[in-house]
Tab-separated table of C-alpha atoms in Angstrom:
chain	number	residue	atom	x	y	z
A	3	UNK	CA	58.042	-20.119	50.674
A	4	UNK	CA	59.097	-20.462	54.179
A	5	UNK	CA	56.086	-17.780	55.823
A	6	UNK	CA	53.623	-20.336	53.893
A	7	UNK	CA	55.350	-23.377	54.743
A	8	UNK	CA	55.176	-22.179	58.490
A	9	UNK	CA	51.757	-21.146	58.100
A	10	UNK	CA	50.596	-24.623	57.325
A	11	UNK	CA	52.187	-26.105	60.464
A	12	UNK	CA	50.819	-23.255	62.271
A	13	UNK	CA	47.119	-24.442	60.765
A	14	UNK	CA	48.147	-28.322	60.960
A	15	UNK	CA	48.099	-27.727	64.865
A	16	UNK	CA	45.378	-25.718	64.820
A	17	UNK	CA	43.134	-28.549	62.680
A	18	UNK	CA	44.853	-31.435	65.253
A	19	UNK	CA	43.013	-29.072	68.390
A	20	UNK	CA	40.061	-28.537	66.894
A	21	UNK	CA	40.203	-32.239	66.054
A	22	UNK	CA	40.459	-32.496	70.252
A	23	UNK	CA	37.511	-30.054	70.426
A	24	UNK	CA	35.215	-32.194	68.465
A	25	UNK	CA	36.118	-35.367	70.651
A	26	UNK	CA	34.997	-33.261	73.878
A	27	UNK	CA	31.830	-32.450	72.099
A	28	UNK	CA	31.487	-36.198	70.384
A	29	UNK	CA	32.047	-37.610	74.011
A	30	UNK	CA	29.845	-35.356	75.518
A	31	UNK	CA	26.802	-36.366	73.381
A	32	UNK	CA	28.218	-39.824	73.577
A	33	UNK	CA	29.566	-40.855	76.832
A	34	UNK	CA	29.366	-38.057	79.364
A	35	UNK	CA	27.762	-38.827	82.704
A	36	UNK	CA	24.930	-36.090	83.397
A	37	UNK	CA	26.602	-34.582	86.498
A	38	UNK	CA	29.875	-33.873	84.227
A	39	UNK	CA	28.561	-31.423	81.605
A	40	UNK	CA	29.046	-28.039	83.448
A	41	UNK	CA	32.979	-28.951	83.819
A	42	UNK	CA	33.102	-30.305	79.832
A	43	UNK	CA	31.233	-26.794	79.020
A	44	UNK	CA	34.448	-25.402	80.524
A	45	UNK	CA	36.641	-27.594	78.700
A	46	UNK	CA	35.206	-26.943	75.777
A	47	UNK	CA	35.246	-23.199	76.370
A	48	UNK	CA	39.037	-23.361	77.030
A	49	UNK	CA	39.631	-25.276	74.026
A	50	UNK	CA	37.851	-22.742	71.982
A	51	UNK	CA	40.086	-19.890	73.698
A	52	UNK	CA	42.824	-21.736	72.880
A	53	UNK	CA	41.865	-21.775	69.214
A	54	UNK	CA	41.188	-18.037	68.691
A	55	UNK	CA	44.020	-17.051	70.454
A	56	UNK	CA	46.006	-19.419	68.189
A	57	UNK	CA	44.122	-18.556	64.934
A	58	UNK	CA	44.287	-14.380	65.984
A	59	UNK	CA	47.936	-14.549	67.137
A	60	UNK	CA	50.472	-12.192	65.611
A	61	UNK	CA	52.381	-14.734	64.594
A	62	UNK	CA	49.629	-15.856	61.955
A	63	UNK	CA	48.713	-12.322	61.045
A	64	UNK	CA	52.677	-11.924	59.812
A	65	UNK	CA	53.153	-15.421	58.653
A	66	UNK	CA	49.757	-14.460	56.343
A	67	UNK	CA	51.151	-11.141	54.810
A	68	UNK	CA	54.629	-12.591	53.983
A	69	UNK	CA	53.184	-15.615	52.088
A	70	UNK	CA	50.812	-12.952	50.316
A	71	UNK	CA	54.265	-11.499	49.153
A	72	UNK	CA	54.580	-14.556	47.622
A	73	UNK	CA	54.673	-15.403	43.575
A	74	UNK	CA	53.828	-18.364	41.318
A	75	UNK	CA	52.063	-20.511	43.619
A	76	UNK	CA	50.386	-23.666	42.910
A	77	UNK	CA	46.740	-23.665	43.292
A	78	UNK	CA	46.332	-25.887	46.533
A	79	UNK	CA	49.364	-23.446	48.353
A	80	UNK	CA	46.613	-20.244	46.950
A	81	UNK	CA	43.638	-21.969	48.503
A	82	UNK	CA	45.661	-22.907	51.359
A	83	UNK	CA	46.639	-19.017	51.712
A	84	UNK	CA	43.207	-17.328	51.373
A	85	UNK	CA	41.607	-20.088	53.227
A	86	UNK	CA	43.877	-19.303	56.339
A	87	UNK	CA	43.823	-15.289	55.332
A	88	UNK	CA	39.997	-15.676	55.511
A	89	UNK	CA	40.378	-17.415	58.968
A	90	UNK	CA	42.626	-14.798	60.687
A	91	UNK	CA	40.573	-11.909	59.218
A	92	UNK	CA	37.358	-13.516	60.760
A	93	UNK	CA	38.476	-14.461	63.868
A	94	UNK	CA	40.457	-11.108	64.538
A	95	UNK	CA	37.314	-9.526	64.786
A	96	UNK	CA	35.470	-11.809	67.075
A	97	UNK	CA	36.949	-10.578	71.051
A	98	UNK	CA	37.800	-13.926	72.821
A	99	UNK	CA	35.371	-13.494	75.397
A	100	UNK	CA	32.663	-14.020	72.786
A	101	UNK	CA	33.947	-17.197	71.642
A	102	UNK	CA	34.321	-18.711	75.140
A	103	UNK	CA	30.476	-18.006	75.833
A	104	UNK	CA	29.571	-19.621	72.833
A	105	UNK	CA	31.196	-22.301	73.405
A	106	UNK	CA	30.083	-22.574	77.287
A	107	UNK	CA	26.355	-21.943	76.336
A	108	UNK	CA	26.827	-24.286	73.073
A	109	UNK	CA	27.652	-27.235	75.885
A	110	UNK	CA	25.041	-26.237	78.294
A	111	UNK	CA	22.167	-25.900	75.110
A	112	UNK	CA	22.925	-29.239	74.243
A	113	UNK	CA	22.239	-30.553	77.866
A	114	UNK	CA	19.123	-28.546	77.744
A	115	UNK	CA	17.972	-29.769	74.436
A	116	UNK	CA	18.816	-33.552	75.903
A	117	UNK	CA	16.364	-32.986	79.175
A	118	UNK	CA	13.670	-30.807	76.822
A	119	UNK	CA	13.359	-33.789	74.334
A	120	UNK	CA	13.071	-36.533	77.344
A	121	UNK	CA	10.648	-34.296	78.709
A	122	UNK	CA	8.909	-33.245	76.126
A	123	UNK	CA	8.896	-29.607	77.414
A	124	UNK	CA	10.387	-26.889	74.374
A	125	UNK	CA	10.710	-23.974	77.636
A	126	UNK	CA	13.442	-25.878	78.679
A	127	UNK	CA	15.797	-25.474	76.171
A	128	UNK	CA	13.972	-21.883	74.574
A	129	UNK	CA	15.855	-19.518	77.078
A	130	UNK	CA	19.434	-21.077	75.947
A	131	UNK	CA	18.352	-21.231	72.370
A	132	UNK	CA	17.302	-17.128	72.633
A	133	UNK	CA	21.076	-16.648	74.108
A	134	UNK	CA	21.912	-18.447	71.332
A	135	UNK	CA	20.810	-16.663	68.575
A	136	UNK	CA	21.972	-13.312	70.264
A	137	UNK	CA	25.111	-14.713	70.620
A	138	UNK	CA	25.198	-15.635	66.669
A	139	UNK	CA	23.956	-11.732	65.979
A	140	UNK	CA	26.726	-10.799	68.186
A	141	UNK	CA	29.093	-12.786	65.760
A	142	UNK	CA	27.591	-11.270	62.703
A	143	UNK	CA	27.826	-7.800	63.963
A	144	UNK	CA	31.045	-8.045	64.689
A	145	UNK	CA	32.088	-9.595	61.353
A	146	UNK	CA	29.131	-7.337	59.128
A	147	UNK	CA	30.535	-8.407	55.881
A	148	UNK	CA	26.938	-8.516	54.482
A	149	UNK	CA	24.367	-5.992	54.574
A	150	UNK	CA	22.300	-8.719	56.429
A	151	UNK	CA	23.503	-10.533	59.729
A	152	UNK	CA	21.778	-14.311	58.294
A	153	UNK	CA	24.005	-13.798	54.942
A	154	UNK	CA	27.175	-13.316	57.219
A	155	UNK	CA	26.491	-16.216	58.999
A	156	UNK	CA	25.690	-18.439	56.161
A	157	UNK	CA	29.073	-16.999	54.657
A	158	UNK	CA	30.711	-18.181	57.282
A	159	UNK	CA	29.842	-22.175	56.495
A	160	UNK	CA	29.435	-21.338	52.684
A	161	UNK	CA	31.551	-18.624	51.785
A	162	UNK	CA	29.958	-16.398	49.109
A	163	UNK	CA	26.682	-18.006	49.509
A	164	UNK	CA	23.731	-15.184	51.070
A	165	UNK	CA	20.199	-15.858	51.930
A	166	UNK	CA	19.424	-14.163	48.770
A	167	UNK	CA	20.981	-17.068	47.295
A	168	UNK	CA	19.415	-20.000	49.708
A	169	UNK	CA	16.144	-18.432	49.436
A	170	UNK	CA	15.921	-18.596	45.842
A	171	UNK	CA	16.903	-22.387	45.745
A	172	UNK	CA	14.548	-23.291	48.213
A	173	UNK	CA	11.686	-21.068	46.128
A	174	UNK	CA	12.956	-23.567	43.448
A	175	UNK	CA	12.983	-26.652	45.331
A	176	UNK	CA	9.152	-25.786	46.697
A	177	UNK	CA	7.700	-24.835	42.735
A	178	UNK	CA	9.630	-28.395	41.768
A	179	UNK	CA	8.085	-30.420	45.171
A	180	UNK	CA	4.694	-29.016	44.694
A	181	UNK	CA	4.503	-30.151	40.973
A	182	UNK	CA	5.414	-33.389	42.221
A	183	UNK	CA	2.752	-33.376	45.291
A	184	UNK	CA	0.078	-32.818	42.643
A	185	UNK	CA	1.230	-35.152	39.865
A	186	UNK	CA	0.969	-37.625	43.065
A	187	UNK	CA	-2.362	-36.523	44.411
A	188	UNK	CA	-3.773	-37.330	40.703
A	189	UNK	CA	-1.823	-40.718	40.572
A	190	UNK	CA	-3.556	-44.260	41.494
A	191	UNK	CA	-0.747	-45.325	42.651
A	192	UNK	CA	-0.706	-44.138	46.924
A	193	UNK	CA	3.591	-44.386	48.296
């Protein structure tokens, strides 16, 4: 028990800096003056680096295989093991670099997408959106634990879920919404 009960500190800390992470990007949207976001980009970049290395350390790969080794546990102290098993074995495979540029161009997109809305002008943010999505293929490649880079991704917010999956409840959702569009069409009664 001692590999799992480490392994939750290890993931206690790693939950309290990503908790730090999401203040940099809460006060960035928030409170940031404009001429600041290229050194918060950075921040949040290093904060990111600091994470994977964390999360990909070879302390967490052992602490994960001796608290497989492990018998009779509960069912939060399972979920708590393959949820952090699932998080090492993701993140092993993703190089550092990768994460930091996400991160950086995550930062500067959002400034983009700030002066494209005020502006009314879709070019501006398009080229950082592009990098974007390469950057997300990137991240599915290197994972490829679906036959299809979108189903990886989605896995990675949803695991198990595929766009085989989404696709058929949005085919569902549209039959459903259209049979309601047309019972309101032939209503007298206008929303």
């Amino acid at each position: 028990m001692k590999a799992l009960e480490e392994l939750k500190k290890e993931f206690t800390d790693i939950t309290r800096l990503n908790h730090i992470r999401s203040l940099l990007g809460w006060d960035e949207m928030v409170n940031l003056p404009k001429g600041s976001f290229g050194a918060r980009g950075e921040q949040n970049a290093l904060m990111s680096k600091i994470v994977h290395e964390r999360l990909i350390s070879d302390k967490i790969g052992k602490l994960v295989k001796e608290a497989e080794k492990l018998t009779d546990l509960n069912l939060v102290d399972s979920a708590t093991l393959r949820e952090a098993k699932r998080d090492y074995e993701q993140e092993i495979k993703l190089p550092t670099e990768l994460v930091e540029e996400i991160s950086k161009t995550s930062s500067l997109g959002y400034v983009k997408w700030v002066e494209a809305r005020e502006k009314n002008d879709f070019s501006i943010f398009q080229p950082v959106l592009e990098k974007l999505v390469g950057l997300q293929i990137q991240v599915a490649e290197k994972l490829d634990t679906h036959p299809d880079p979108y189903s990886t991704l989605i896995d990675l917010y949803e695991p198990g879920a595929t766009y085989d999956w989404i696709a058929n409840i949005f085919n569902k959702s549209k039959q459903n919404l259209n049979r309601i569009i047309k019972k309101l069409d032939g209503s007298s009664d206008k929303p």
